[in-house]
Short mmCIF file of C-alpha atoms in Angstrom, two decimals:
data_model
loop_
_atom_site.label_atom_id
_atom_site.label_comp_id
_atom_site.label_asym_id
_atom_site.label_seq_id
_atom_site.Cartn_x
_atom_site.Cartn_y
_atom_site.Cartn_z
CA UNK A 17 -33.95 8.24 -15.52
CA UNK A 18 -30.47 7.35 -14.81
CA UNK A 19 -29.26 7.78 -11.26
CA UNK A 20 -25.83 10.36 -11.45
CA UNK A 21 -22.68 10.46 -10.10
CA UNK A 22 -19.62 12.61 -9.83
CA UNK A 23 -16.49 10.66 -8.43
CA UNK A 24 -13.88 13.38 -7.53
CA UNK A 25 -10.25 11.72 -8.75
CA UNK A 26 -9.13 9.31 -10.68
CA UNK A 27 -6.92 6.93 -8.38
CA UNK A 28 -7.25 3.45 -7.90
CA UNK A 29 -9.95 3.74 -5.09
CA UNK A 30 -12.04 6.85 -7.29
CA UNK A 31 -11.81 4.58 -10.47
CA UNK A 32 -13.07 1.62 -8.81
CA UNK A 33 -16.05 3.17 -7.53
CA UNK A 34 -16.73 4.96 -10.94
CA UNK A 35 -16.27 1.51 -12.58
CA UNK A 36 -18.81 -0.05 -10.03
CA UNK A 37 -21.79 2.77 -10.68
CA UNK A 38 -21.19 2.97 -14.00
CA UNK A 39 -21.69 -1.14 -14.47
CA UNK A 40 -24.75 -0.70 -12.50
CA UNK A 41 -25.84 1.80 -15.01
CA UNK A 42 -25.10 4.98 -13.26
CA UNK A 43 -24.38 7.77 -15.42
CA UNK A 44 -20.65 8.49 -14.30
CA UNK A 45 -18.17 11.58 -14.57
CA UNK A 46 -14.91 11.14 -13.43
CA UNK A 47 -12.75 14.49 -11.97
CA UNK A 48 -9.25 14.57 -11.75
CA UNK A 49 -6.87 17.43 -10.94
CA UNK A 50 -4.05 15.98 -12.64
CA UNK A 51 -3.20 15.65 -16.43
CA UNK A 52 -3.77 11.57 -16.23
CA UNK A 53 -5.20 9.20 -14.66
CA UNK A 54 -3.53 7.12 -11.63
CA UNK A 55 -3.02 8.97 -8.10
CA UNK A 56 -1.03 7.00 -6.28
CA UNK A 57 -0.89 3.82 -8.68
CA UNK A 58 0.66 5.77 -11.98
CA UNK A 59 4.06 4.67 -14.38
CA UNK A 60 6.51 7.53 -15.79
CA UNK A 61 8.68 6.36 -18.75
CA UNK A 62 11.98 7.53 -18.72
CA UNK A 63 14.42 8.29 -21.06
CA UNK A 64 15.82 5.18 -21.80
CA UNK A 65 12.56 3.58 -22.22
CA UNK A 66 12.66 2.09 -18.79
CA UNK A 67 9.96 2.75 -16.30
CA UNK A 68 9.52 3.75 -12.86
CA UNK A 69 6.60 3.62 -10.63
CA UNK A 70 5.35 7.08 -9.38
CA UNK A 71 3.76 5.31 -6.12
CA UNK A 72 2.86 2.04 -5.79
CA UNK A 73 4.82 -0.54 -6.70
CA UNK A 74 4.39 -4.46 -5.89
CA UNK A 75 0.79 -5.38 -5.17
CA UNK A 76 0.36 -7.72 -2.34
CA UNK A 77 -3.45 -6.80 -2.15
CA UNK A 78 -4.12 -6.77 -5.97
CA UNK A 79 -4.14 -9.83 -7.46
CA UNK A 80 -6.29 -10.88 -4.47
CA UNK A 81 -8.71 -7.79 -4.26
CA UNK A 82 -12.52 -8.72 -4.54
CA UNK A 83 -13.01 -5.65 -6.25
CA UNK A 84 -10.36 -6.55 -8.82
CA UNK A 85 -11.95 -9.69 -9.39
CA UNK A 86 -14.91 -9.01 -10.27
CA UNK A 87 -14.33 -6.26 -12.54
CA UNK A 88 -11.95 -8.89 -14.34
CA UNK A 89 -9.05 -6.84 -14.94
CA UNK A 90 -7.21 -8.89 -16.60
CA UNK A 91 -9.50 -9.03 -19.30
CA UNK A 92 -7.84 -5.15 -19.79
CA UNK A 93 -5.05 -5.49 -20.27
CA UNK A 94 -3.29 -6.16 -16.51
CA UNK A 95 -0.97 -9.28 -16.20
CA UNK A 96 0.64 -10.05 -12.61
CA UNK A 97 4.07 -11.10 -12.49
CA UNK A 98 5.71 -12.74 -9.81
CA UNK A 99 10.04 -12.91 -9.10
CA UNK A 100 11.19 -16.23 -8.03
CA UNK A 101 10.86 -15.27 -4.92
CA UNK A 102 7.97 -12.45 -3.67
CA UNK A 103 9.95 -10.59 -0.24
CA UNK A 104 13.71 -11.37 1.04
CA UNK A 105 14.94 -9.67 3.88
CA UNK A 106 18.94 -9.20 4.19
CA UNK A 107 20.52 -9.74 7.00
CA UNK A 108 24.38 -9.45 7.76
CA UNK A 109 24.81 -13.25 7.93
CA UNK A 110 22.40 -13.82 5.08
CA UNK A 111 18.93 -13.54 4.26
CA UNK A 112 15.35 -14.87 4.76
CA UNK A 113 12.93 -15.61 1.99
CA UNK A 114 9.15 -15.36 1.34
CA UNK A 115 8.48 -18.15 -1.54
CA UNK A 116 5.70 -18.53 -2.95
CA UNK A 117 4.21 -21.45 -0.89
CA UNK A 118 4.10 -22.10 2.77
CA UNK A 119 6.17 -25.41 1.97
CA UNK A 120 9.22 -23.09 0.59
CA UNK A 121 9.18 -20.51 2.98
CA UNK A 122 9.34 -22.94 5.67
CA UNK A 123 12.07 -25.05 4.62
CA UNK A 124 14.79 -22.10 3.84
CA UNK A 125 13.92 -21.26 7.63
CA UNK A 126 16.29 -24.17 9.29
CA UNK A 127 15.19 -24.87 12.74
CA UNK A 128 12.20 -22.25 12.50
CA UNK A 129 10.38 -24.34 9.67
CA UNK A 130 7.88 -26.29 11.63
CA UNK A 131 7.31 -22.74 14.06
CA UNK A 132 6.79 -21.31 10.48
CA UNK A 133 4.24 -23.32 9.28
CA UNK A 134 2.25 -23.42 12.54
CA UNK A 135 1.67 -20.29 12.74
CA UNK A 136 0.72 -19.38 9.29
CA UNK A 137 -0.96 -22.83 8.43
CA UNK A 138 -4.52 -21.54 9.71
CA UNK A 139 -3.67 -18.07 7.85
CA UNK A 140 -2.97 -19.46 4.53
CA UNK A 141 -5.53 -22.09 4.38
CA UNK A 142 -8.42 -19.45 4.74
CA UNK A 143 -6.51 -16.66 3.05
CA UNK A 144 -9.96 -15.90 0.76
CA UNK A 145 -12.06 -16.06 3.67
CA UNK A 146 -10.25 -14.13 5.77
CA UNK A 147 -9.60 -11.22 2.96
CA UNK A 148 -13.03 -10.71 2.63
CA UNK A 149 -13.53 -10.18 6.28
CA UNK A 150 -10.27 -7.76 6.61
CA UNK A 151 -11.04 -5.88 3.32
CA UNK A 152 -15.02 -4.82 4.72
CA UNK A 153 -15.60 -2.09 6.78
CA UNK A 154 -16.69 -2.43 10.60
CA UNK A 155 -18.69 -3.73 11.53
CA UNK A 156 -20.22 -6.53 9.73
CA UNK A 157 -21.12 -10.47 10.28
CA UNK A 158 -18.13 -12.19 9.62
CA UNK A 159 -17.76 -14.74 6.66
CA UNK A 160 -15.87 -17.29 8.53
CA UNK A 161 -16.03 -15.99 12.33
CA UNK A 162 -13.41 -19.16 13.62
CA UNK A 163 -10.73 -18.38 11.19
CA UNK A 164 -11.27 -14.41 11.63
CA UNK A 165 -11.14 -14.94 15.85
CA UNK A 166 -8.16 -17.04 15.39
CA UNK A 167 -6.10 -14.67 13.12
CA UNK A 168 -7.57 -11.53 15.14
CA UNK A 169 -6.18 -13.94 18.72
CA UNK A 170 -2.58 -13.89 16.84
CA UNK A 171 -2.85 -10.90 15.05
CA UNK A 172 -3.73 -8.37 18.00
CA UNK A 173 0.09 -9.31 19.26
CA UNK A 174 3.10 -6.52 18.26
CA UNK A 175 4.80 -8.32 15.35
CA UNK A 176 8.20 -8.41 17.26
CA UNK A 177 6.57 -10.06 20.38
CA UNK A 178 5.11 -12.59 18.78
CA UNK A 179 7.86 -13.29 16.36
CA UNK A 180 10.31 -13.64 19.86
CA UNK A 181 7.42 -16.21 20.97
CA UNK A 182 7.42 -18.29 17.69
CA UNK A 183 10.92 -18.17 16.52
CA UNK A 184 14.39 -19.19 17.51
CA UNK A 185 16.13 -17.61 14.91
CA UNK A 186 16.89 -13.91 13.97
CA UNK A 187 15.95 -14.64 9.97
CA UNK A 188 11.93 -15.62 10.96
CA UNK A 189 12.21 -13.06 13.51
CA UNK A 190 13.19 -10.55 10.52
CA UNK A 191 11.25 -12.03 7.55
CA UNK A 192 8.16 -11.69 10.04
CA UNK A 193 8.68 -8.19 11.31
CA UNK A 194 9.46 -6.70 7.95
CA UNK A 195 6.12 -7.54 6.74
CA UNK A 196 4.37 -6.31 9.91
CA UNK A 197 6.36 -2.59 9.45
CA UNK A 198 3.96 -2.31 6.15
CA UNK A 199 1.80 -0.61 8.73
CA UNK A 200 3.94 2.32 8.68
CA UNK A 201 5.14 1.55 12.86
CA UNK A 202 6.92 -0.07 15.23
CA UNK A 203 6.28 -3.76 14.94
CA UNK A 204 6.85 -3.13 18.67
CA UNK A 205 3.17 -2.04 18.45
CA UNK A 206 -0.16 -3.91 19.14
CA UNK A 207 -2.25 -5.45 16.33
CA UNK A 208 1.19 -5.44 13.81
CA UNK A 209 0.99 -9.05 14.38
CA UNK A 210 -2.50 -9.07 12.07
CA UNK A 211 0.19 -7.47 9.01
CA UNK A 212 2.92 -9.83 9.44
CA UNK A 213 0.10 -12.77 9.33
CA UNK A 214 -1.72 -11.77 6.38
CA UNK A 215 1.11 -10.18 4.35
CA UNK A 216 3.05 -13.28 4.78
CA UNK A 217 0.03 -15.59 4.10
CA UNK A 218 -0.67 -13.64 0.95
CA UNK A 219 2.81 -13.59 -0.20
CA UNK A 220 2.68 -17.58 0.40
CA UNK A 221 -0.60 -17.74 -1.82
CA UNK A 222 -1.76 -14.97 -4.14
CA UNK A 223 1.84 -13.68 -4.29
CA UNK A 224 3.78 -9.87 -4.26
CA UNK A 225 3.16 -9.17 -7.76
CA UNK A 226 3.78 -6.37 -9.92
CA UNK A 227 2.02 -4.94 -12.61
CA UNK A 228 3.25 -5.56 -16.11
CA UNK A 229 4.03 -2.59 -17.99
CA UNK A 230 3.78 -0.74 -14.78
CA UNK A 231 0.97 -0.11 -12.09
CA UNK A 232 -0.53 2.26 -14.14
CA UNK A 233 -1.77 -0.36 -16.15
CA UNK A 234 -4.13 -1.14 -13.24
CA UNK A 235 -5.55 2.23 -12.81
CA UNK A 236 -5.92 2.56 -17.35
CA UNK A 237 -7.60 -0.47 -17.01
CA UNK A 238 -9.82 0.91 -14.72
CA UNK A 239 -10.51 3.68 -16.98
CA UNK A 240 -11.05 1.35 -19.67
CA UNK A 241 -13.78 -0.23 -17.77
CA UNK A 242 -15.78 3.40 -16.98
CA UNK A 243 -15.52 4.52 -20.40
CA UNK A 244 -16.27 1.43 -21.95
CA UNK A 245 -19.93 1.82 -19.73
CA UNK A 246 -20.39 5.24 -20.89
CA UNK A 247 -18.76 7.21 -17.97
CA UNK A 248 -16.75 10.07 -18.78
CA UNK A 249 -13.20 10.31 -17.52
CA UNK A 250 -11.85 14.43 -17.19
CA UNK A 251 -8.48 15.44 -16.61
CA UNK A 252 -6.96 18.93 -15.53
CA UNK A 253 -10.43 19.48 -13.31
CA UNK A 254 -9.48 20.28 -9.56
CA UNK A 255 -12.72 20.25 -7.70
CA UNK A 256 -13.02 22.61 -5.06
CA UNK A 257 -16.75 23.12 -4.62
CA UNK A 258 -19.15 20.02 -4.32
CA UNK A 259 -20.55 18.96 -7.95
CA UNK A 260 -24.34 18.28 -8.50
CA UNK A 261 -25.34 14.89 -8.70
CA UNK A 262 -27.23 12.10 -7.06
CA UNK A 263 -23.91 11.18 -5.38
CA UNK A 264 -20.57 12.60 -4.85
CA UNK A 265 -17.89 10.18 -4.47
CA UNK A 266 -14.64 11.74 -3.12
CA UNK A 267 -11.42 9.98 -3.49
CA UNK A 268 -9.67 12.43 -0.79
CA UNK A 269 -8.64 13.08 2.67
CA UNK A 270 -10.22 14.31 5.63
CA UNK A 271 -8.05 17.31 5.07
CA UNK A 272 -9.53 17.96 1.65
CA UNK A 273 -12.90 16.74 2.17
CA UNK A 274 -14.07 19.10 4.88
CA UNK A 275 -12.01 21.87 2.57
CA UNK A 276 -14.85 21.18 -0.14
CA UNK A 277 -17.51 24.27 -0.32
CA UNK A 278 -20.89 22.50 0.04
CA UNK A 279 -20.22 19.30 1.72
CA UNK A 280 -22.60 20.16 4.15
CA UNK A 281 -21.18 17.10 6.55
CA UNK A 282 -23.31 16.71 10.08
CA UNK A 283 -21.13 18.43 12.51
CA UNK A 284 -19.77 15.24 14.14
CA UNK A 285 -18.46 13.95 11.42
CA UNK A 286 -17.18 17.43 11.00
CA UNK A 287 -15.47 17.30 13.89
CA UNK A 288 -13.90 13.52 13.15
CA UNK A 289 -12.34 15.13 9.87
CA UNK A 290 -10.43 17.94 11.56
CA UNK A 291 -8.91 15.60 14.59
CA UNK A 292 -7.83 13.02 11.95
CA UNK A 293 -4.27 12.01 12.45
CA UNK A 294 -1.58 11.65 9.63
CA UNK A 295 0.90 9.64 10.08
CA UNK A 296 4.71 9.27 9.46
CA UNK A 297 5.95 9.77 5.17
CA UNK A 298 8.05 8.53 3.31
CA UNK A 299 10.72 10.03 0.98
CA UNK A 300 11.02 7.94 -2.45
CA UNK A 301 14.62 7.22 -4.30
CA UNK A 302 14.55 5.83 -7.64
CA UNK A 303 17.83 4.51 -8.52
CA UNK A 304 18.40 3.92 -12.22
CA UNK A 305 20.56 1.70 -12.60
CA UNK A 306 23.96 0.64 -14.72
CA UNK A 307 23.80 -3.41 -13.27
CA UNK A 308 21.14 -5.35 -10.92
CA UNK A 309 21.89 -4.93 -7.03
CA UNK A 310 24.70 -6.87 -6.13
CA UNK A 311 23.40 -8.53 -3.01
CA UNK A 312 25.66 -10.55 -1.05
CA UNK A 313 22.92 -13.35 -0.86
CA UNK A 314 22.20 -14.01 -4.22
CA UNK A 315 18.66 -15.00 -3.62
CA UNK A 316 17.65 -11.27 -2.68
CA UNK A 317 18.39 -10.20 -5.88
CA UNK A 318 15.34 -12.74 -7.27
CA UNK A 319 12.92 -10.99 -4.83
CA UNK A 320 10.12 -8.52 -6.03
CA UNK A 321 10.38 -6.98 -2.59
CA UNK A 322 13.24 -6.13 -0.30
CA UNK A 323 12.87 -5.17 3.59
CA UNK A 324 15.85 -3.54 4.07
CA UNK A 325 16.01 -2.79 7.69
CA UNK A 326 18.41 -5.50 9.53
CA UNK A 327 17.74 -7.16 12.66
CA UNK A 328 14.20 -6.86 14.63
CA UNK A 329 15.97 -4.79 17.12
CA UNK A 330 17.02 -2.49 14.81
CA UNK A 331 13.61 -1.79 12.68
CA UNK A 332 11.86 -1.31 15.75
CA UNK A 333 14.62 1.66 17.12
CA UNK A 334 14.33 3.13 13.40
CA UNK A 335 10.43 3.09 13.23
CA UNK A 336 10.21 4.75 16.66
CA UNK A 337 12.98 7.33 16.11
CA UNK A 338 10.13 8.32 13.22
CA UNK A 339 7.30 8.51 15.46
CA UNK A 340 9.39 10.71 17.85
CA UNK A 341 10.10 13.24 14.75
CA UNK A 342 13.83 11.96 14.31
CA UNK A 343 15.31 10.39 11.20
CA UNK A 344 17.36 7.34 12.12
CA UNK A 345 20.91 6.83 10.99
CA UNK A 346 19.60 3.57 9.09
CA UNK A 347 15.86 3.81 8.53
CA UNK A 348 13.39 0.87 7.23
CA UNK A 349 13.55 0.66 3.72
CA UNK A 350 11.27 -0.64 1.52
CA UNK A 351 12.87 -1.76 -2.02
CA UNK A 352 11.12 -3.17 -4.86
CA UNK A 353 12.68 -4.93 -7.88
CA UNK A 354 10.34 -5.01 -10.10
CA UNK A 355 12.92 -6.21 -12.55
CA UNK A 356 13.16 -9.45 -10.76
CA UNK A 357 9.24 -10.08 -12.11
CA UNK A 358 8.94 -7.63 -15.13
CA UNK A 359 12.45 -7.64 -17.05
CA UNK A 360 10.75 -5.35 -19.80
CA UNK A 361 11.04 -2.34 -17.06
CA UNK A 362 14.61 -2.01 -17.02
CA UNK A 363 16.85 -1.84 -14.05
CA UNK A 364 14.78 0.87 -11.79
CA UNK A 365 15.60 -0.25 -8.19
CA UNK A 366 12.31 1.48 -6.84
CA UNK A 367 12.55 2.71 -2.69
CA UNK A 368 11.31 4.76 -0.02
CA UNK A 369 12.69 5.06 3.68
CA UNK A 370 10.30 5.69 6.80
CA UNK A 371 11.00 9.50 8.01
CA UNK A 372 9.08 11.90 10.25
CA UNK A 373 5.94 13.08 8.79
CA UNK A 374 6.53 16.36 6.58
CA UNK A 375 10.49 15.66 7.67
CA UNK A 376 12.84 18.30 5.52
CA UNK A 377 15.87 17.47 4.89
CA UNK A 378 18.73 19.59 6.46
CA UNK A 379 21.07 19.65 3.47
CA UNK A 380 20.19 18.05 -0.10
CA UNK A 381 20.61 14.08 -0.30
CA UNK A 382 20.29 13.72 3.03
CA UNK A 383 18.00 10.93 2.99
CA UNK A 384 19.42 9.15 -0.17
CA UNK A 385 22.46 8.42 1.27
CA UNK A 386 20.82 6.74 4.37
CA UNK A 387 19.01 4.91 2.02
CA UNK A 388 22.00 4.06 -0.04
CA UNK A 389 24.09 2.80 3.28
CA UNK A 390 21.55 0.35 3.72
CA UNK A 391 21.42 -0.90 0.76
CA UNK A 392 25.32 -1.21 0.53
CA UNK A 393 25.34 -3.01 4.07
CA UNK A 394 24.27 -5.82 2.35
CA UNK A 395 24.81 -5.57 -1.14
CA UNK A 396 28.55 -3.91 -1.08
CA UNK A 397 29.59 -2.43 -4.28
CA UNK A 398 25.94 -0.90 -4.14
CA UNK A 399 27.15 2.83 -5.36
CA UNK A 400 29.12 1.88 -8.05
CA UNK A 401 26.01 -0.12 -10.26
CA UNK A 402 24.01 3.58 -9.60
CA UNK A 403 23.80 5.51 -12.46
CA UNK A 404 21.15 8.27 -11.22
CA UNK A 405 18.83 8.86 -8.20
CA UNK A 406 15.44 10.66 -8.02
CA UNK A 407 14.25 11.87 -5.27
CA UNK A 408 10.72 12.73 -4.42
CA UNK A 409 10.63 13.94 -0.44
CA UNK A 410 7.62 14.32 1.65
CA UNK A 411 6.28 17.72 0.14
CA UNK A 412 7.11 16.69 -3.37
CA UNK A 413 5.14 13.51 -2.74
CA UNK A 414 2.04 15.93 -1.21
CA UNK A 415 2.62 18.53 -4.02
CA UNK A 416 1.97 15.55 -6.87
CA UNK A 417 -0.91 14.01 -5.05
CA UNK A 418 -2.84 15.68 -2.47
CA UNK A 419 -3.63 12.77 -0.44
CA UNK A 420 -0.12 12.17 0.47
CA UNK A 421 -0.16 14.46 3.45
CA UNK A 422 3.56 14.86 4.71
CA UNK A 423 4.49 12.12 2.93
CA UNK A 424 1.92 9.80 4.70
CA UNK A 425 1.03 6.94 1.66
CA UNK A 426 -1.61 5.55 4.24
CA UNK A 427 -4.04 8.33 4.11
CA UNK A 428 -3.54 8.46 7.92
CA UNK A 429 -1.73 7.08 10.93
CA UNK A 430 -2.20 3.15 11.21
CA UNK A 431 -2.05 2.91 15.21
CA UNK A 432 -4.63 2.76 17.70
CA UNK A 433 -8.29 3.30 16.86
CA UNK A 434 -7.30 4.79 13.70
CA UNK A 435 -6.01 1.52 12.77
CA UNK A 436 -9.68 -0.23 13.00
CA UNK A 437 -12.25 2.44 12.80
CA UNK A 438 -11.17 4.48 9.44
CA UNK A 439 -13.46 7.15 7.92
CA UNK A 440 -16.46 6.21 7.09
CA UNK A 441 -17.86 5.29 3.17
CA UNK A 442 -21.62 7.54 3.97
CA UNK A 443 -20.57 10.28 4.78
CA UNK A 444 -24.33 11.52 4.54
CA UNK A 445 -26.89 10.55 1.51
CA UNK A 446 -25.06 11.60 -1.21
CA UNK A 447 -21.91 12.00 -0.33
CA UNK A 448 -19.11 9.07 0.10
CA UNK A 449 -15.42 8.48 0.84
CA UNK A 450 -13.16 6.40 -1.10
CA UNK A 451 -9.59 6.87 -0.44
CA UNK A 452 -6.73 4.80 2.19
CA UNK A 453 -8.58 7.07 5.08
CA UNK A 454 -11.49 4.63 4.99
CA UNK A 455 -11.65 0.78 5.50
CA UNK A 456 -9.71 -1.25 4.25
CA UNK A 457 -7.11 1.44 4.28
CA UNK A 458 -4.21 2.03 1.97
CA UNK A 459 -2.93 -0.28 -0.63
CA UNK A 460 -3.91 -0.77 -4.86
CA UNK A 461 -6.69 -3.10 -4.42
CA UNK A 462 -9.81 -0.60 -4.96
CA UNK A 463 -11.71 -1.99 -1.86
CA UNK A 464 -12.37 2.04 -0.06
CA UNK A 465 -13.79 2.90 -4.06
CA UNK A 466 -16.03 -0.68 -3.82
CA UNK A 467 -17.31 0.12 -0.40
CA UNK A 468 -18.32 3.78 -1.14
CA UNK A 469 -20.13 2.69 -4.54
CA UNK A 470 -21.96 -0.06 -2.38
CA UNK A 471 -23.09 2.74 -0.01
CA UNK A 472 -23.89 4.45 -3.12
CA UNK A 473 -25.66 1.84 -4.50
CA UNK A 474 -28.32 1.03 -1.26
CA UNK A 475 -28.87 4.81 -0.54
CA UNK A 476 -30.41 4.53 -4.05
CA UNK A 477 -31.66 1.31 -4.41
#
């Protein structure tokens, strides 16, 4: 008889495991409290036949996940695209670039290029090696213990300290501490180093790409992929009490799992759940735009990505104004162009800006106009090119998808032990996690809904 499973929503980590048990020959049902398909990786189409990306946008971790490979994707349907140029971060005298090779990056980086490439030589010559010892869950035997001890030597530095070490100028400084703040802190922080390594290093390799189409493409292919193995994908079905089946795969929270009548989970584990720490949101702008951003370096405006936050100094005051429950006057934004790769889109200049977790705003467009000062710093004549803005705050972001507690896209805080020991997959025989609270953590790659179907897999044999 067929071994069964029940994967409780359809995001890009519940899909992937569903996809994974079903190929094995599971018999597979797929949950999902929402309408479609997607969580935190789904496409809206808008009036004007553009599109804008619900959550996720570029996909550093995508075109490079394991799990992505091996389920060949792109043999349904999803096509990266890459922008001349994968990050740029603005400065007011300029900008820095992430190309596509370590050669490019390197040279646009004056008297920085040489620091450039010494640093992130060792990183981008094992990049596949070294993914496939970040992306498992601790502990394990490494793959290629040398390159993972030297990267983890680097990487266990805050971003901005080793950035002052490495770099003379303020643009590497910048270019490297942007990428670090993708941990939702202050690069001021240990271990933010390891983020502005292997961001950079993947950027310089496997690229910042987007979707085609959107990133719901990746999550339909997904689908594509259960159904076409005989699992059954269901819609409009929240789950509130555990379903029968050989194994329960939950694509949730510790807040919702230990909510979940039945789980039966051993008391310590219990107890894990309920101290779990969220960390800071986000609030989302979508501006739809009349023009392209009119950045005063012309290069930004070929850039997938956009780290709009200024100076190290100054993203390392914003991020910790967040963690002390204050939003700053110019917070870190993250801006993504996904024009620059994908023209068939439309001019959607997709962002969200670092605020306190759960943060309210005290009057309405609060946040959207600190985003929109940023922006303008340094790309003046920023307003007039926006036709419309939508904004999804914290609790609108939670409301849509229950993982998003307070905003928090990381399915908890990424600082000190939480950073390294995540949730576990087993939660008992049975029973597994797949969502951003377990290893690797957040991001569209599929690697927490790989690792749970794995543990799925040996508990069963």
């Amino acid at each position: 008889m067929k071994r069964t499973a029940v994967v409780v929503g359809a995001g890009p980590n519940g899909l992937t495991a569903a996809a994974r048990l079903a190929a094995a020959g599971w018999r597979v049902e797929v949950r999902e409290r929402s309408r479609e398909v997607g969580g935190a990786a789904a496409t809206q189409m808008l009036d004007d036949g553009s599109f804008r990306d619900l959550g996720a946008a570029c996909h550093p971790f995508g075109a490079a996940s394991p799990a992505f490979r091996a389920l060949e994707l792109e043999r349904y349907g999803v096509r990266w695209l890459r922008a001349p140029y994968e990050m740029a971060h603005p400065l007011e005298a300029g900008a820095a670039v992430l190309a596509g090779s370590l050669e490019q990056t390197a040279a646009g980086l004056g008297v920085d290029d040489i620091a450039w490439s010494r640093l992130h030589a060792p990183v981008v010559e094992s990049v596949d090696g070294l993914l496939a010892d970040v992306l498992a869950p601790l502990p394990h035997l490494p793959r290629r213990p040398l390159a993972l001890a030297r990267f983890g030597a680097r990487g266990l530095w805050p971003a901005a300290a080793l950035g002052r070490a490495a770099f003379r100028t303020e643009e590497a400084r910048a270019l490297f501490a942007g990428s670090a703040t993708h941990a939702i802190t202050s690069p001021s922080r240990p271990l933010t180093g390891a983020f502005g390594l292997l961001f950079g290093a993947l950027g310089m390799t496997r690229g910042w790409p987007v979707a085609e189409g959107g990133s719901g493409t990746v999550t339909a292919a997904l689908r594509q992929i259960v159904e076409e193995h005989g699992g059954v994908v269901r819609c409009g079905e929240e789950v509130r009490t555990l379903p029968d089946a050989d194994a329960v795969v939950v694509n949730l929270t510790p807040a919702q799992v230990v909510r979940l009548n039945g789980a039966s989970l051993p008391a310590r584990r219990a107890r894990s759940m309920r101290r779990w720490r969220y960390g800071p949101g986000v609030h989302k702008v979508d501006f739809l735009l009349d023009a392209p951003v009119p950045w005063t370096d012309p290069r930004v405006g070929q850039a997938a990505t956009v780290h709009v936050g200024g100076t190290v100094d100054e993203i390392v005051r914003a991020e910790n104004e967040v963690a002390a429950g204050l939003l700053p006057r110019r917070p870190f934004v993250m801006a993504s162009q996904q024009y620059a790769a994908d023209p068939s889109r439309g001019l959607v200049l997709w962002t969200y800006a670092h605020v306190p977790h759960g943060y309210r705003q005290r009057y309405p467009g609060e946040v959207a106009e600190r985003i929109t000062g940023q922006i303008e710093r340094f790309a003046p004549g920023f307003r007039a090119v926006v036709r419309e803005a939508i904004e999804t705050p914290p609790a609108a972001l939670e409301a849509w998808n229950p993982n998003l507690v307070g905003g928090d896209i990381a399915g908890g805080a990424m600082d000190g032990a939480q950073l390294l020991l995540r949730q576990p997959h087993r939660l008992r025989k049975g029973l597994y996690m797949a969502s951003a609270s377990t290893a690797p953590g957040a991001g569209v790659h599929g690697m927490p809904g790989w690792w749970a179907a794995e543990a799925a897999l040996r508990d069963f044999g």
